[in-house]
XYZ file of C-alpha atoms in Angstrom:
327
model
C -15.565 29.768 43.923
C -16.786 27.416 47.130
C -20.400 27.602 44.493
C -18.749 26.992 41.489
C -16.488 23.796 43.587
C -19.418 22.796 45.785
C -20.242 19.735 43.053
C -17.039 18.591 43.141
C -17.000 18.410 46.806
C -20.398 16.654 46.947
C -19.330 13.933 44.555
C -15.866 13.577 46.285
C -18.045 12.144 50.187
C -20.525 10.528 47.382
C -18.223 8.286 45.982
C -16.200 8.047 49.422
C -19.378 6.710 50.559
C -19.860 4.014 48.215
C -16.555 2.731 48.611
C -17.295 2.374 52.061
C -14.441 3.792 53.408
C -15.918 5.335 56.304
C -16.770 1.869 57.531
C -12.640 0.199 56.736
C -11.827 3.453 58.657
C -14.574 3.196 61.421
C -12.070 0.585 64.111
C -8.237 0.763 62.106
C -6.177 3.571 60.680
C -5.445 2.326 57.336
C -2.852 4.437 54.668
C -4.009 4.638 50.990
C -2.133 1.555 49.897
C -4.369 -0.830 52.105
C -6.868 1.184 51.093
C -6.567 0.717 47.576
C -5.623 -2.562 47.791
C -8.413 -3.564 50.165
C -10.738 -1.632 47.993
C -9.618 -2.258 45.047
C -8.997 1.411 43.562
C -5.860 2.895 42.274
C -3.618 3.834 44.506
C -2.590 7.948 43.405
C -6.600 8.015 42.530
C -7.512 7.520 46.014
C -5.567 9.280 47.137
C -7.451 12.632 46.425
C -10.295 11.054 47.350
C -9.319 10.988 51.089
C -7.168 14.052 51.064
C -10.417 15.645 49.403
C -12.127 13.677 53.118
C -9.124 15.100 54.966
C -8.903 18.634 54.654
C -13.178 18.452 54.566
C -13.127 17.647 58.473
C -14.371 13.797 57.642
C -10.825 12.068 57.882
C -7.381 13.487 59.626
C -4.068 12.275 58.401
C -1.028 11.057 61.215
C 2.459 9.381 59.448
C 0.444 9.092 56.611
C -1.684 6.725 57.982
C -5.781 7.641 57.776
C -8.765 8.071 60.187
C -12.563 8.981 60.848
C -13.294 12.120 62.236
C -15.962 12.175 64.631
C -18.288 13.654 61.820
C -18.040 10.815 59.228
C -17.960 8.137 62.918
C -21.723 9.755 63.653
C -22.554 10.043 60.126
C -21.050 8.182 57.562
C -20.647 4.552 58.456
C -23.273 2.237 56.948
C -23.513 0.782 60.539
C -23.682 3.827 62.587
C -27.285 4.137 64.891
C -27.102 7.828 63.069
C -26.314 7.325 59.474
C -26.839 10.022 56.761
C -25.787 7.439 54.074
C -28.290 6.444 52.726
C -29.101 9.963 51.797
C -25.473 10.065 50.283
C -26.330 7.394 48.174
C -29.819 8.941 47.058
C -28.799 12.318 46.599
C -25.534 10.682 44.344
C -27.812 7.745 42.382
C -31.010 10.199 41.552
C -30.538 13.388 42.671
C -27.467 14.080 41.487
C -28.538 12.828 38.021
C -31.311 14.974 37.801
C -29.666 18.332 38.718
C -27.591 18.249 35.573
C -31.255 19.079 33.745
C -31.761 21.900 36.134
C -31.834 24.693 33.341
C -34.683 22.461 31.694
C -37.156 22.175 34.618
C -36.473 26.392 35.252
C -37.093 26.968 31.429
C -39.886 24.439 31.312
C -40.884 23.747 35.090
C -41.563 20.110 35.711
C -40.229 17.331 37.578
C -37.141 15.934 35.399
C -38.008 12.256 35.737
C -39.020 11.134 32.772
C -35.911 13.170 30.854
C -33.621 11.683 32.803
C -34.746 7.684 33.965
C -37.088 7.333 30.294
C -39.705 7.170 33.184
C -43.152 8.654 33.290
C -44.160 8.302 37.238
C -42.677 10.620 39.506
C -40.490 9.972 43.118
C -42.473 7.655 45.328
C -42.739 5.507 42.090
C -38.907 4.900 41.540
C -37.748 4.663 44.965
C -40.653 1.914 45.518
C -39.839 -0.009 42.273
C -37.767 -2.607 43.674
C -36.412 -3.186 47.351
C -33.079 -2.615 47.200
C -34.509 1.153 46.236
C -37.175 1.271 48.935
C -34.126 0.641 52.138
C -31.826 2.997 50.405
C -35.572 5.796 50.394
C -35.923 4.666 53.692
C -32.292 5.103 54.829
C -32.100 8.166 53.117
C -35.024 9.565 55.026
C -34.657 8.029 58.209
C -30.986 9.613 58.642
C -32.210 13.370 57.964
C -35.389 12.306 60.345
C -33.063 11.601 63.262
C -31.351 14.996 63.183
C -34.458 16.985 62.782
C -37.395 14.467 64.122
C -36.037 15.214 67.850
C -36.061 19.116 67.985
C -39.658 19.318 65.922
C -41.020 17.029 68.917
C -39.752 19.840 71.650
C -40.401 22.669 70.188
C -43.626 23.303 71.413
C -45.424 21.105 74.754
C -47.282 18.521 73.205
C -47.982 16.631 76.658
C -52.059 17.608 76.740
C -52.241 15.385 72.932
C -53.157 10.748 73.267
C -52.180 9.847 70.109
C -50.059 11.428 67.357
C -51.047 9.951 63.681
C -48.122 10.511 61.571
C -48.690 11.016 57.980
C -46.618 9.418 55.540
C -44.418 8.071 58.820
C -41.522 6.502 56.211
C -39.498 4.460 59.025
C -41.198 6.118 62.054
C -38.584 8.754 63.511
C -41.207 11.111 63.954
C -43.390 9.518 65.881
C -40.453 6.958 68.320
C -39.102 10.538 68.763
C -42.337 11.762 69.459
C -43.612 9.160 72.490
C -39.692 8.838 73.903
C -40.361 12.882 75.340
C -43.364 12.011 76.107
C -44.186 8.881 77.751
C -48.186 9.305 77.870
C -47.900 8.683 74.171
C -49.294 6.667 71.585
C -49.195 6.917 68.269
C -49.840 5.470 64.387
C -47.663 5.055 60.937
C -49.674 5.574 58.091
C -48.088 5.427 54.679
C -48.313 3.498 51.690
C -48.394 -0.900 52.495
C -45.224 -1.399 50.909
C -43.831 0.500 53.718
C -45.768 -1.009 56.639
C -43.395 -3.736 56.870
C -40.046 -1.652 57.051
C -41.034 0.761 59.286
C -41.937 -2.286 61.361
C -39.126 -3.383 61.400
C -36.795 0.702 62.448
C -39.530 1.244 65.194
C -39.405 -3.200 66.823
C -35.862 -1.679 67.209
C -36.582 0.719 69.038
C -37.905 -0.730 71.273
C -41.567 1.233 70.439
C -43.801 -1.609 68.883
C -45.625 -1.436 71.882
C -46.614 2.095 71.999
C -46.125 2.261 67.989
C -48.321 1.082 65.073
C -48.104 0.602 61.374
C -51.579 0.965 58.734
C -51.047 1.141 55.134
C -52.549 3.053 52.709
C -53.249 6.393 50.993
C -53.755 9.102 52.291
C -55.158 11.217 49.552
C -57.775 8.514 49.855
C -58.038 6.020 51.999
C -59.920 6.750 55.830
C -57.308 8.215 58.432
C -56.336 6.934 61.954
C -58.706 8.640 64.776
C -56.332 10.951 66.852
C -55.897 13.975 68.324
C -52.286 15.588 66.931
C -51.265 14.279 62.740
C -48.411 15.487 61.767
C -46.533 15.696 58.498
C -43.011 16.110 57.978
C -41.400 16.464 55.532
C -44.799 15.414 52.649
C -46.438 18.827 52.179
C -43.014 19.881 49.583
C -43.881 16.874 47.518
C -47.054 17.555 46.348
C -48.605 20.565 44.170
C -51.221 23.315 46.244
C -54.870 21.938 45.340
C -53.086 18.416 46.744
C -51.794 20.063 49.436
C -55.188 21.373 50.052
C -57.405 18.284 49.736
C -54.543 16.138 52.812
C -55.129 19.170 54.918
C -58.414 19.539 54.485
C -58.640 15.316 54.509
C -56.796 15.923 58.149
C -58.891 19.149 59.674
C -62.476 17.257 59.395
C -61.128 14.263 60.998
C -59.204 15.769 63.898
C -61.659 16.903 66.639
C -61.986 20.193 68.507
C -58.687 21.430 70.056
C -56.672 18.890 67.478
C -53.003 19.860 66.488
C -51.413 18.609 63.345
C -47.319 19.107 63.472
C -45.663 20.136 60.570
C -42.214 19.686 59.517
C -40.202 21.083 56.941
C -38.156 23.930 55.892
C -38.788 27.457 55.870
C -38.577 30.141 53.885
C -38.699 33.738 54.791
C -41.203 35.882 53.957
C -38.838 38.585 52.335
C -37.778 35.493 49.718
C -34.203 36.100 50.883
C -33.277 32.792 52.458
C -32.455 30.763 53.667
C -29.983 29.527 51.521
C -30.686 25.724 52.365
C -34.149 26.159 51.866
C -33.428 27.279 48.284
C -31.782 25.099 47.335
C -34.558 22.466 48.666
C -37.465 24.084 46.492
C -35.163 23.941 43.637
C -34.517 19.994 45.148
C -38.514 19.876 44.704
C -38.576 21.321 41.027
C -36.097 18.554 39.675
C -38.175 15.737 42.069
C -41.645 16.680 42.264
C -44.146 18.837 41.929
C -43.882 20.775 44.862
C -41.598 23.870 46.284
C -40.529 24.567 50.145
C -42.830 27.590 51.658
C -42.782 30.754 53.547
C -44.558 30.569 57.000
C -47.526 33.421 55.290
C -47.934 30.784 53.160
C -48.112 27.854 55.440
C -50.858 29.704 57.546
C -52.573 30.927 54.592
C -52.918 27.525 53.461
C -53.559 25.802 57.160
C -56.826 29.183 57.922
C -58.423 28.538 54.765
C -59.479 24.885 55.499
C -60.698 25.855 59.102
C -57.075 26.094 61.688
C -57.702 28.547 63.398
C -54.354 28.901 65.497
C -50.562 28.800 64.523
C -47.322 28.672 64.958
C -43.688 28.641 63.633
C -40.076 27.585 65.561
C -36.713 27.482 63.619
C -35.550 24.956 64.495
C -32.102 25.127 63.588
C -31.708 21.260 62.109
C -32.135 20.265 58.645
C -36.617 21.246 58.982
C -38.210 23.686 61.185
C -41.525 22.994 63.300
C -45.654 24.484 62.610
C -48.428 23.449 64.602
C -52.175 24.495 63.801
C -54.844 23.711 65.982
C -58.986 22.808 64.979
């Protein structure tokens, strides 16, 4: 029954965030009728959203007045430093629609962009089609990265490395987390030219513009910056095996001896029996991209095939796990 109801709760939270309900309840409690008037909603219908969010632990109700819980204040307010609202809205406007075609993806293989949106291009062309779509996507990736990146850079002592290049680094959340943890480390965020200005704004806001620079380029084609540590966070799961091998070869050839590659991805069990969240993400990759989630042994085989010699993995307990390979 929880599985059957899962999409209903997801959509209720999507709607609450889209209405900016949690923004309204940040500093002041409100009644259903006050919220309905401010948000332009039917009071009876809105009460059902409010009741659902209360039952889910996102709101509290006292004397007919609703307030945010700590979790809602941290993650579901638009202006919270830890906000996940970008990822919520991206899930609502893009993923929810693509998942409607999951059966077709399972029967035929391949992502569902053309089927749903009438476009042949894939995920990144769509997300970067307009400035608003680009900012929404990057805000979503940042929210998820704020949960995971500190744990990823703490999984091993990376103190021996001097210069990190984060490929496909988006807003720079992993580079920022690494520089905060390792005081001597310098970093470069390498991503598509369309991302660079937004990445710089996040880096400046973090006070890291003196230690982290941004370079625009395509990591499949353009020269990679020099580094003794590369990172790829939620990148390899987007691509086919051929493209993954191509990227890993480019990274390996650029690294000096004893150079490292830090990978952040959800990991399947080698026994292929879970975790559930990772398999759900792998289905998400099916409808969205040409990629999938992999197990530690699959990643290790890919890395050793391109020349890496040492490999370790660490389950972080956060939305992504960590792997470290050394040349």
